Coordinates of C-alpha atoms and ligand atoms in Angstrom, one line a residue:
Chain A
M1 CA -55.2 102.9 137.7
I2 CA -51.5 102.4 138.5
E3 CA -49.5 100.6 135.8
V4 CA -46.7 98.2 137.1
D5 CA -43.9 97.2 134.8
F6 CA -43.3 93.6 136.0
R7 CA -40.3 93.2 133.8
A8 CA -38.6 96.1 135.7
V9 CA -39.4 94.5 139.1
D10 CA -38.1 91.2 137.9
R11 CA -34.8 92.3 136.6
K12 CA -33.7 95.2 138.7
D13 CA -32.1 93.3 141.5
L14 CA -30.4 90.5 139.5
P15 CA -26.6 90.6 139.1
P16 CA -25.2 91.6 135.7
P17 CA -23.3 89.1 133.5
T18 CA -19.5 89.0 133.6
L19 CA -17.6 89.2 130.4
D20 CA -14.0 87.7 130.1
F21 CA -11.3 89.6 128.4
L22 CA -10.1 87.5 125.5
H23 CA -7.4 89.6 123.8
L24 CA -6.7 93.2 122.9
D25 CA -7.7 93.1 119.2
T26 CA -8.7 96.7 119.1
L27 CA -7.2 99.7 120.9
W28 CA -9.3 102.8 121.0
L29 CA -7.7 106.2 121.7
Q30 CA -9.8 109.2 122.7
V31 CA -7.1 111.5 121.2
T32 CA -9.1 114.7 121.6
G33 CA -11.1 113.6 124.6
T34 CA -14.6 115.0 124.6
L35 CA -13.6 118.2 122.7
C36 CA -15.2 118.6 119.4
N37 CA -15.8 121.4 116.9
L38 CA -19.5 120.2 116.6
A39 CA -22.1 119.5 119.3
C40 CA -24.4 117.0 117.6
T41 CA -27.7 116.4 119.2
H42 CA -27.3 112.6 119.2
C43 CA -23.7 112.5 120.5
F44 CA -23.6 109.7 123.1
I45 CA -20.7 111.2 124.9
S46 CA -21.9 114.8 124.8
C47 CA -18.8 116.1 123.0
G48 CA -18.6 119.7 122.1
P49 CA -16.3 122.8 122.0
K50 CA -16.6 123.3 125.8
N51 CA -16.7 119.7 127.1
D52 CA -13.2 119.0 128.5
S53 CA -14.2 116.3 130.9
H54 CA -11.7 114.2 128.9
P55 CA -8.9 116.5 127.7
F56 CA -6.6 116.0 124.7
M57 CA -4.2 113.2 125.1
S58 CA -0.5 114.2 124.8
L59 CA 1.8 112.6 122.2
D60 CA 3.4 110.7 125.1
D61 CA 0.1 109.4 126.3
V62 CA -0.6 108.0 122.8
R63 CA 2.9 106.6 122.4
G64 CA 2.7 104.9 125.8
A65 CA -0.7 103.3 125.0
V66 CA 0.4 102.2 121.6
E67 CA 3.6 100.6 122.9
S68 CA 1.7 98.6 125.6
A69 CA -0.9 97.6 123.0
A70 CA 1.8 96.5 120.6
A71 CA 3.4 94.3 123.3
M72 CA 0.0 92.7 123.8
G73 CA -0.3 91.9 120.1
V74 CA -2.9 94.5 119.1
Q75 CA -4.6 94.0 115.7
E76 CA -5.9 97.5 115.0
I77 CA -6.1 101.0 116.4
Y78 CA -8.9 103.6 116.3
F79 CA -8.7 107.3 116.9
T80 CA -11.8 109.1 118.0
G81 CA -12.9 112.0 120.1
G82 CA -14.3 114.5 120.0
E83 CA -12.8 115.4 116.7
P84 CA -9.3 114.0 116.1
F85 CA -8.3 116.6 113.6
M86 CA -8.4 119.3 116.3
H87 CA -5.3 117.8 117.7
P88 CA -2.1 119.8 116.9
D89 CA 0.0 116.6 116.9
I90 CA -2.3 114.5 114.8
K91 CA 0.2 113.7 112.1
E92 CA 2.8 112.4 114.6
M93 CA 0.2 110.3 116.2
I94 CA -1.0 108.8 112.9
E95 CA 2.6 108.0 112.0
L96 CA 3.5 106.3 115.2
C97 CA 0.4 104.1 115.1
L98 CA 0.9 103.1 111.5
E99 CA 4.3 101.7 112.4
V100 CA 2.6 99.1 114.6
A101 CA -0.9 98.4 113.3
P102 CA -3.6 99.5 110.9
L103 CA -5.3 102.7 111.9
N104 CA -8.9 103.9 111.6
I105 CA -9.8 107.6 112.3
L106 CA -13.4 108.5 113.1
T107 CA -14.0 112.1 112.1
N108 CA -16.7 114.6 111.2
G109 CA -14.4 115.6 108.3
I110 CA -14.9 119.3 108.6
L111 CA -11.4 120.3 109.7
I112 CA -9.6 118.3 106.9
T113 CA -7.8 120.8 104.7
P114 CA -6.6 120.1 101.1
E115 CA -3.1 119.8 102.5
M116 CA -4.2 117.3 105.1
A117 CA -6.1 115.3 102.6
D118 CA -3.0 115.0 100.4
W119 CA -0.9 114.0 103.4
L120 CA -3.4 111.4 104.4
A121 CA -3.5 110.0 100.9
H122 CA 0.3 109.7 100.8
K123 CA 0.2 107.8 104.1
F124 CA -2.6 105.6 102.8
K125 CA -0.5 104.6 99.8
T126 CA 2.9 104.2 101.5
A127 CA 2.3 103.0 105.1
K128 CA 3.0 99.4 106.1
Y129 CA -0.6 98.9 107.2
S130 CA -4.1 100.0 106.2
L131 CA -5.2 103.6 107.0
D132 CA -8.9 104.1 107.0
L133 CA -11.1 107.1 107.6
R134 CA -14.7 107.2 108.8
V135 CA -16.7 110.3 108.1
S136 CA -20.0 110.9 109.9
L137 CA -23.1 112.0 107.9
D138 CA -26.6 111.9 109.3
G139 CA -28.8 112.5 106.4
T140 CA -29.0 112.8 102.6
T141 CA -30.2 116.4 102.7
P142 CA -29.0 119.4 104.5
K143 CA -32.3 119.5 106.4
E144 CA -32.0 116.0 107.7
N145 CA -28.3 116.1 108.6
D146 CA -28.1 119.6 109.9
A147 CA -30.9 119.0 112.4
I148 CA -28.5 116.6 114.1
R149 CA -25.0 117.8 113.3
G150 CA -25.6 121.5 113.3
R151 CA -26.2 124.3 110.8
K152 CA -24.4 124.2 107.5
T153 CA -22.6 121.0 108.4
F154 CA -24.0 119.0 105.5
D155 CA -22.3 121.1 102.8
K156 CA -19.0 121.0 104.8
I157 CA -19.1 117.3 105.3
I158 CA -19.8 116.6 101.6
A159 CA -17.0 119.0 100.6
S160 CA -14.6 117.1 102.9
V161 CA -15.6 113.7 101.5
E162 CA -15.0 115.0 98.0
L163 CA -11.6 116.4 99.0
L164 CA -10.6 113.0 100.4
W165 CA -11.9 111.0 97.4
N166 CA -10.1 113.3 95.0
A167 CA -6.9 112.9 96.9
G168 CA -7.2 109.1 96.7
I169 CA -8.9 108.1 100.0
N170 CA -12.3 106.5 100.0
P171 CA -13.8 107.1 103.5
V172 CA -16.5 105.0 105.1
I173 CA -19.6 107.1 105.5
T174 CA -21.0 106.4 108.9
V175 CA -24.7 107.0 109.5
T176 CA -26.3 106.9 112.9
T177 CA -29.8 105.6 112.4
C178 CA -31.7 108.3 114.3
H179 CA -34.1 108.8 111.4
A180 CA -35.8 105.4 111.5
D181 CA -35.8 104.8 107.8
L182 CA -32.2 105.5 107.1
S183 CA -30.9 102.0 107.7
A184 CA -33.5 100.4 105.5
V185 CA -32.5 99.4 101.9
E186 CA -34.1 102.5 100.4
G187 CA -32.4 104.8 102.9
R188 CA -29.1 103.2 102.0
M189 CA -29.8 103.7 98.3
K190 CA -30.4 107.4 98.9
F191 CA -26.9 107.7 100.4
I192 CA -25.4 105.8 97.5
E193 CA -27.1 108.1 95.0
L194 CA -26.0 111.2 96.9
L195 CA -22.3 109.9 96.9
A196 CA -22.6 109.1 93.2
E197 CA -23.7 112.7 92.5
H198 CA -20.5 113.8 94.0
G199 CA -18.4 111.4 91.9
I200 CA -17.9 108.7 94.5
T201 CA -18.4 105.6 92.6
Q202 CA -17.3 103.1 95.2
P203 CA -19.5 103.9 98.2
R204 CA -18.5 102.6 101.6
M205 CA -21.1 102.8 104.4
K206 CA -21.6 101.9 108.0
F207 CA -24.9 102.2 109.9
L208 CA -24.8 102.5 113.7
S209 CA -27.6 102.4 116.2
P210 CA -27.8 105.3 118.6
F211 CA -27.0 104.8 122.3
K212 CA -29.5 106.4 124.6
I213 CA -27.0 108.1 126.8
G214 CA -25.1 111.4 126.7
R215 CA -26.9 114.0 124.6
E216 CA -28.9 111.3 122.8
E217 CA -30.7 110.6 126.1
R218 CA -32.0 114.1 126.1
R219 CA -32.8 114.1 122.4
D220 CA -34.8 110.9 122.4
Q221 CA -35.3 109.1 125.7
G222 CA -33.3 107.1 128.2
Y223 CA -33.4 103.4 128.9
A224 CA -36.3 101.9 130.7
D225 CA -35.7 100.0 133.9
Y226 CA -36.0 96.6 132.4
Q227 CA -33.4 97.5 129.7
R228 CA -30.4 96.1 131.4
L229 CA -28.5 92.8 131.2
V230 CA -28.6 90.2 133.9
E231 CA -26.8 86.9 134.4
G232 CA -27.9 84.4 131.8
D233 CA -28.9 86.9 129.1
L234 CA -25.8 86.4 127.0
L235 CA -26.3 83.9 124.2
E236 CA -23.9 81.1 123.5
G237 CA -20.8 82.5 121.8
E238 CA -21.9 86.1 122.3
E239 CA -18.7 86.9 124.2
H240 CA -16.9 86.9 120.8
D241 CA -19.4 89.3 119.3
L242 CA -19.3 91.9 122.1
Q243 CA -16.5 94.2 121.3
C244 CA -15.5 94.7 124.9
S245 CA -14.2 91.2 125.1
S246 CA -11.5 92.3 122.7
C247 CA -11.1 96.1 123.0
R248 CA -10.2 98.8 125.4
M249 CA -10.4 102.6 125.3
V250 CA -7.6 104.8 126.5
T251 CA -8.2 108.5 127.2
A252 CA -6.1 111.1 128.9
K253 CA -7.7 110.0 132.2
G254 CA -7.1 106.3 132.0
V255 CA -8.6 103.1 130.6
W256 CA -12.2 102.2 129.9
P257 CA -13.8 99.0 128.7
C258 CA -15.1 100.4 125.4
P259 CA -15.7 103.7 123.5
I260 CA -19.3 104.0 124.8
L261 CA -18.9 104.3 128.6
I262 CA -16.2 106.9 129.0
E263 CA -18.5 109.3 130.8
V264 CA -19.4 106.7 133.4
P265 CA -16.8 107.2 136.2
E266 CA -17.4 103.8 137.7
A267 CA -16.5 102.1 134.5
R268 CA -12.9 103.3 134.6
M269 CA -10.5 100.4 134.8
G270 CA -7.2 101.9 135.8
I271 CA -4.3 103.9 134.4
S272 CA -2.7 101.4 132.1
L273 CA -3.8 98.8 129.6
D274 CA -2.2 96.1 131.7
D275 CA -4.6 97.0 134.5
A276 CA -7.5 96.5 132.1
A277 CA -6.8 93.1 130.8
I278 CA -9.4 91.6 133.1
P279 CA -13.1 90.6 133.0
I280 CA -15.8 93.3 133.2
K281 CA -19.4 93.5 134.5
L282 CA -21.9 94.4 131.9
D283 CA -23.9 96.5 134.3
H284 CA -24.7 99.6 132.2
P285 CA -28.0 100.0 130.3
A286 CA -25.9 100.8 127.1
C287 CA -24.7 97.2 127.3
Y288 CA -28.4 96.3 126.6
T289 CA -28.1 98.0 123.2
C290 CA -24.9 96.2 122.4
H291 CA -26.6 92.9 123.3
V292 CA -29.9 93.5 121.4
E293 CA -28.5 95.3 118.4
G294 CA -25.3 93.4 118.1
V295 CA -23.5 96.8 117.9
S296 CA -19.8 97.1 117.3
C297 CA -18.0 100.4 116.9
R298 CA -15.4 98.7 114.6
T299 CA -15.6 99.6 110.9
Chain B
M1 CA 9.5 62.6 106.4
S2 CA 12.0 64.2 104.1
D3 CA 11.5 66.4 101.2
M4 CA 7.9 66.1 100.5
K5 CA 6.0 68.4 98.2
V6 CA 2.7 69.6 99.5
L7 CA -0.1 71.7 97.8
I8 CA -2.4 73.8 100.0
F9 CA -5.5 75.5 98.7
G10 CA -8.9 76.8 99.9
G11 CA -12.2 78.2 98.7
I12 CA -13.5 76.0 95.8
Y13 CA -16.8 77.9 95.7
N14 CA -18.3 75.2 93.4
N15 CA -15.6 76.0 90.8
Y16 CA -15.1 72.4 89.7
L17 CA -13.2 73.5 86.6
A18 CA -10.5 75.2 88.6
L19 CA -10.4 72.2 90.9
E20 CA -9.8 69.9 87.9
A21 CA -7.0 72.2 86.7
L22 CA -5.5 72.3 90.2
L23 CA -5.4 68.5 90.4
E24 CA -3.7 68.3 87.0
A25 CA -1.2 70.9 88.1
A26 CA -0.6 68.8 91.3
E27 CA 0.1 65.7 89.2
K28 CA 2.5 67.6 87.0
E29 CA 4.4 69.1 90.0
G30 CA 4.7 65.7 91.6
V31 CA 2.9 66.7 94.7
D32 CA 2.8 64.1 97.5
Q33 CA 0.0 65.5 99.6
I34 CA -2.9 68.0 99.1
Y35 CA -4.5 70.0 101.8
F36 CA -7.9 71.7 101.3
L37 CA -8.6 74.4 103.9
G38 CA -12.4 74.6 103.4
D39 CA -15.4 76.2 101.6
V40 CA -16.5 73.8 98.9
G41 CA -19.7 75.7 98.0
G42 CA -21.0 79.1 97.0
F43 CA -20.6 81.4 94.1
G44 CA -20.2 79.0 91.2
P45 CA -22.5 76.5 89.3
H46 CA -23.4 72.8 89.8
P47 CA -22.3 72.2 93.4
D48 CA -22.3 68.4 93.2
K49 CA -19.7 68.3 90.4
V50 CA -16.9 69.1 92.9
F51 CA -17.5 66.1 95.1
P52 CA -16.2 63.3 92.9
Y53 CA -12.8 65.1 92.6
L54 CA -12.6 65.3 96.4
R55 CA -13.6 61.7 96.9
D56 CA -11.4 60.2 94.2
T57 CA -8.2 62.1 94.9
K58 CA -5.6 60.2 96.9
N59 CA -3.6 61.9 99.7
I60 CA -6.0 64.8 100.0
F61 CA -6.9 66.1 103.4
L62 CA -10.2 68.0 103.7
M63 CA -11.0 70.8 106.2
Q64 CA -14.4 72.2 107.0
G65 CA -14.9 75.9 106.3
N66 CA -17.9 78.0 107.6
Y67 CA -19.7 77.4 104.3
D68 CA -19.3 73.6 104.6
H69 CA -20.5 73.8 108.2
S70 CA -23.6 75.7 107.1
I71 CA -24.4 73.4 104.1
G72 CA -23.5 70.2 106.0
N73 CA -25.9 71.2 108.8
R74 CA -28.6 72.6 106.4
L75 CA -28.4 76.0 108.1
E76 CA -30.2 79.0 106.7
D77 CA -27.2 81.1 105.6
C78 CA -23.5 80.8 105.0
A79 CA -22.3 82.7 108.1
C80 CA -19.7 84.4 105.9
G81 CA -19.8 87.5 108.1
Y82 CA -20.9 90.1 105.6
T83 CA -22.5 93.3 106.9
D84 CA -23.7 94.9 103.7
P85 CA -27.3 94.2 102.6
R86 CA -26.2 94.0 98.9
D87 CA -23.5 91.5 99.7
N88 CA -25.9 89.5 101.8
Y89 CA -28.5 89.6 99.0
F90 CA -26.2 88.0 96.4
A91 CA -24.6 85.7 99.0
Q92 CA -28.0 84.4 99.9
I93 CA -29.0 83.7 96.3
S94 CA -25.9 81.6 95.8
Y95 CA -26.2 80.0 99.3
D96 CA -29.8 78.9 98.6
Y97 CA -28.8 77.6 95.2
T98 CA -25.9 75.6 96.7
L99 CA -28.0 74.2 99.5
E100 CA -30.7 73.1 97.0
N101 CA -28.3 71.6 94.5
T102 CA -26.1 69.6 96.9
S103 CA -27.2 66.0 97.4
D104 CA -27.9 64.7 100.9
E105 CA -25.0 62.4 100.6
N106 CA -22.6 65.2 99.8
K107 CA -24.0 67.4 102.6
D108 CA -23.3 64.6 105.1
F109 CA -19.8 64.2 103.6
L110 CA -19.1 67.9 104.4
K111 CA -19.8 67.1 108.1
S112 CA -16.9 64.7 108.2
F113 CA -14.3 67.3 107.3
A114 CA -11.7 68.1 109.9
P115 CA -11.7 71.5 111.8
E116 CA -7.9 72.0 111.4
F117 CA -4.7 70.2 110.6
R118 CA -1.5 70.1 112.6
R119 CA 1.8 68.7 111.3
D120 CA 5.4 68.6 112.1
W121 CA 7.5 69.6 109.1
A122 CA 11.3 70.2 109.4
G123 CA 10.9 70.4 113.2
K124 CA 8.4 73.3 112.9
R125 CA 4.9 73.2 114.3
I126 CA 2.6 73.6 111.3
L127 CA -1.0 74.7 111.7
M128 CA -3.7 74.9 109.0
A129 CA -7.0 76.6 109.8
H130 CA -9.8 78.0 107.7
G131 CA -10.2 81.7 108.9
S132 CA -7.9 81.9 111.8
P133 CA -6.9 79.5 114.5
R134 CA -9.3 81.1 116.9
R135 CA -12.4 81.6 114.6
V136 CA -13.5 79.8 111.5
N137 CA -14.9 83.0 109.9
E138 CA -12.2 85.5 111.0
F139 CA -10.7 87.4 108.1
L140 CA -6.9 87.7 108.0
W141 CA -6.1 90.3 105.5
E142 CA -2.6 91.4 104.7
S143 CA -3.0 95.1 105.5
T144 CA -4.8 94.5 108.8
S145 CA -2.7 91.7 110.2
P146 CA 0.3 93.4 111.8
V147 CA 3.3 91.5 112.8
G148 CA 2.7 91.9 116.6
F149 CA -0.8 90.5 116.2
L150 CA 0.4 87.5 114.1
D151 CA 3.0 86.8 116.7
Y152 CA 0.2 86.6 119.3
I153 CA -1.9 84.4 117.0
L154 CA 1.1 82.0 116.5
K155 CA 1.9 81.8 120.1
A156 CA -1.7 81.4 121.3
S157 CA -2.1 78.5 118.8
D158 CA 1.2 76.8 119.5
S159 CA 2.4 77.0 116.0
D160 CA 5.4 78.3 114.0
V161 CA 3.9 78.3 110.5
L162 CA 0.2 79.0 109.9
F163 CA -1.8 78.6 106.7
V164 CA -5.3 80.1 106.3
T165 CA -7.8 80.9 103.6
H166 CA -11.3 82.5 103.9
T167 CA -10.5 86.0 102.5
G168 CA -9.8 84.9 98.9
I169 CA -6.7 87.1 98.6
P170 CA -3.3 85.4 99.1
W171 CA -0.4 86.9 101.0
M172 CA 2.6 85.8 103.1
R173 CA 4.4 87.3 106.0
E174 CA 7.7 86.0 107.3
F175 CA 9.2 86.7 110.7
R176 CA 13.0 87.1 111.1
D177 CA 13.1 84.0 113.2
G178 CA 11.7 81.9 110.3
R179 CA 8.0 81.7 111.5
K180 CA 5.5 82.4 108.8
V181 CA 1.8 83.2 108.2
V182 CA 0.4 82.4 104.8
N183 CA -3.0 83.1 103.4
V184 CA -3.3 80.6 100.5
G185 CA -6.1 82.6 98.7
A186 CA -8.8 80.7 96.9
I187 CA -9.3 78.7 93.7
G188 CA -13.0 79.5 93.4
R189 CA -12.7 83.1 92.2
P190 CA -10.0 85.5 91.3
A191 CA -8.3 87.7 93.9
N192 CA -9.6 91.2 92.9
N193 CA -6.4 91.9 90.9
G194 CA -7.8 92.0 87.4
K195 CA -6.4 88.6 86.5
T196 CA -8.8 85.7 85.8
T197 CA -6.4 83.2 87.4
V198 CA -6.8 81.8 90.9
D199 CA -4.3 81.0 93.7
Y200 CA -2.8 78.2 95.7
V201 CA 0.6 77.5 97.4
I202 CA 3.2 74.7 97.3
V203 CA 5.4 73.9 100.3
N204 CA 8.6 72.0 100.5
T205 CA 8.3 70.3 103.9
N206 CA 12.0 69.9 104.2
T207 CA 13.2 73.4 103.5
L208 CA 9.8 75.0 104.3
D209 CA 10.1 77.0 101.1
I210 CA 6.6 78.3 100.3
T211 CA 5.7 79.5 96.9
L212 CA 2.5 81.2 95.8
H213 CA 1.1 80.0 92.4
E214 CA -1.4 81.3 90.0
L215 CA -3.7 78.8 88.2
A216 CA -5.4 79.3 84.9
Y217 CA -8.6 77.3 84.1
D218 CA -11.5 77.5 81.7
H219 CA -13.1 80.6 83.3
V220 CA -15.1 81.4 80.2
R221 CA -16.9 78.1 80.4
L222 CA -17.5 78.6 84.1
A223 CA -19.0 82.0 83.5
S224 CA -21.3 80.7 80.8
E225 CA -22.5 77.9 83.1
M226 CA -23.1 80.3 85.9
A227 CA -25.2 82.5 83.6
A228 CA -27.1 79.5 82.4
E229 CA -27.9 78.6 86.0
G230 CA -29.3 82.1 86.7
L231 CA -26.6 82.9 89.2
P232 CA -26.1 86.6 90.0
E233 CA -24.6 88.6 87.1
P234 CA -22.1 90.4 89.2
F235 CA -20.6 87.0 90.2
V236 CA -20.2 86.1 86.5
Q237 CA -18.5 89.4 85.9
T238 CA -15.9 88.7 88.6
I239 CA -15.0 85.4 87.0
L240 CA -14.6 87.1 83.6
T241 CA -12.7 90.2 84.7
G242 CA -10.8 89.3 87.9
W243 CA -12.4 92.2 89.8
W244 CA -14.7 91.7 92.7
T245 CA -18.1 93.2 92.3
T246 CA -19.6 92.1 95.7
C247 CA -18.4 91.4 99.2
L248 CA -16.5 94.6 98.9
E249 CA -17.4 95.9 102.3
V250 CA -15.5 93.3 104.1
L251 CA -12.3 94.5 102.4
P252 CA -10.0 96.8 104.4
A253 CA -9.4 100.2 102.8
R254 CA -6.1 99.1 101.3
E255 CA -7.3 96.0 99.6
R256 CA -10.4 97.8 98.4
A257 CA -8.4 100.5 96.8
R258 CA -6.6 98.0 94.6
G259 CA -9.8 97.0 92.9
I260 CA -11.9 98.9 90.5
H261 CA -15.3 98.6 92.2
Ligands
SF4_301 S1 -21.1 112.9 117.3 FE1 -19.0 113.1 116.7 S2 -18.9 115.1 115.5 FE2 -20.8 115.1 116.7 S3 -20.4 116.1 118.6 FE3 -20.1 113.9 119.0 S4 -17.9 113.6 118.6 FE4 -18.4 115.6 117.7
SF4_302 S1 -21.6 99.4 126.4 FE1 -21.3 97.7 125.0 S2 -19.2 97.6 124.5 FE2 -19.4 98.9 126.3 S3 -19.1 97.5 128.1 FE3 -21.3 97.5 127.7 S4 -21.6 95.8 126.3 FE4 -19.4 96.2 126.2

């Protein structure tokens, strides 16, 4: 017997919704492109030591994007990669951003040295705006975490978190909910207990759903045909909740609507932020996850 | 209108004792008008006790916050925008309590509150909003509201001076050209600074001088009434110590680091 998925037949030919651009609240910078010291199995942009499909941004690239964003009234800036702390100019980049807006850095933590932790803590205390770090951890045991982030990474991540905490920075521990039970209340409690064992008495946590693209597509499974958005799917007021109505991502190769789609060449919006202050079509299956899960990459 | 003294405050959170103290302070200061920027309920005890003060005070202007919208329309939660399960757990207890203990008449009264206020003081365009001019539950924190962003918010909302509340921590940012953005804080609970006092502002509408004020009230009595009503113990601790024990995850790193929890 042949099984027909009627939902797929129904939706495949319908046009996607259009989303207006409201304002640049959040500027994302892919400072180290797709280059990373790790190669996590769930990485939705397939970052790794050898993936230079998006190379490092130069200090001038970063300065240019930050200046345009400031002129547009940006509220906050995020650094991601890849691994931002691989960049040789990371300190200059951090300083120039903090002149303009609060900064969040998404990191796996592993490359943060004691000297860097102290420098960051100093900036944290003295900068005009908030400086925040988000460190990824994908399990409360080495077995759980290392299966995703790589051998021996659990111990290194915990060591970095301790280093930051002792220097005076309380990073947000970011967990991708690949293990189904991690987001539940008990899963959360386990993380809080783990952090307490390491002296972190003010746990800060964020749980993120995985996107079924990049390496995660191969780890788990891709999207089904019906898992896409069509006109009329968006709920009333949802345009405010979807981050891409108020964010843009700049990489060394140009501007993208959000941090999720940088490996989709058709999603590229142009070379400068001004080119990208326009509506977008939510035509990628990942948009389905944003809609269903209410995902935002903001802290 | 020349030289008028105006008091602006937000976030009562059922704290009728602080409201009573605030109205006494207003009288002493010789305030001409009072503006409330929203959120009558939540957190504290005996929701209905706040309402007589709001109804009986002359020259008070009432704005609807997200909490008032939820209670007024009998919604299921406060739409406060928390993301943490522990925050939501305690917030829900106090929301359910407030919903259950607010009379129908008072719930309907909340529906009559204004969405924002606009005034012309000393030739400047004054705007008062609950969270931000663009969203009732947007948090405007000091460390994450850069000058360029506030410039955009002021321009987009056709205003020169903006007053908001919603976060519960007061701050003020002045531009060189005289424009200002002020978060008036809240009178319902302390501002995570280890003081048991709560906050409001006074404005001289002629000079546009704005001063932040701290208000003492009988917080020990409030705490014991909260405990007697079975409200969450961490909430009671906040009233007694001046440190936040919940809703911490919405705080930016900078504001969070100032607290002890
Ligand atoms: S998930 Fe983060 S740390 Fe892991 S490979 Fe991707 S960018 Fe690197
Ligand atoms: S993937 Fe999500 S954030 Fe990116 S464009 Fe689609 S809906 Fe927007």
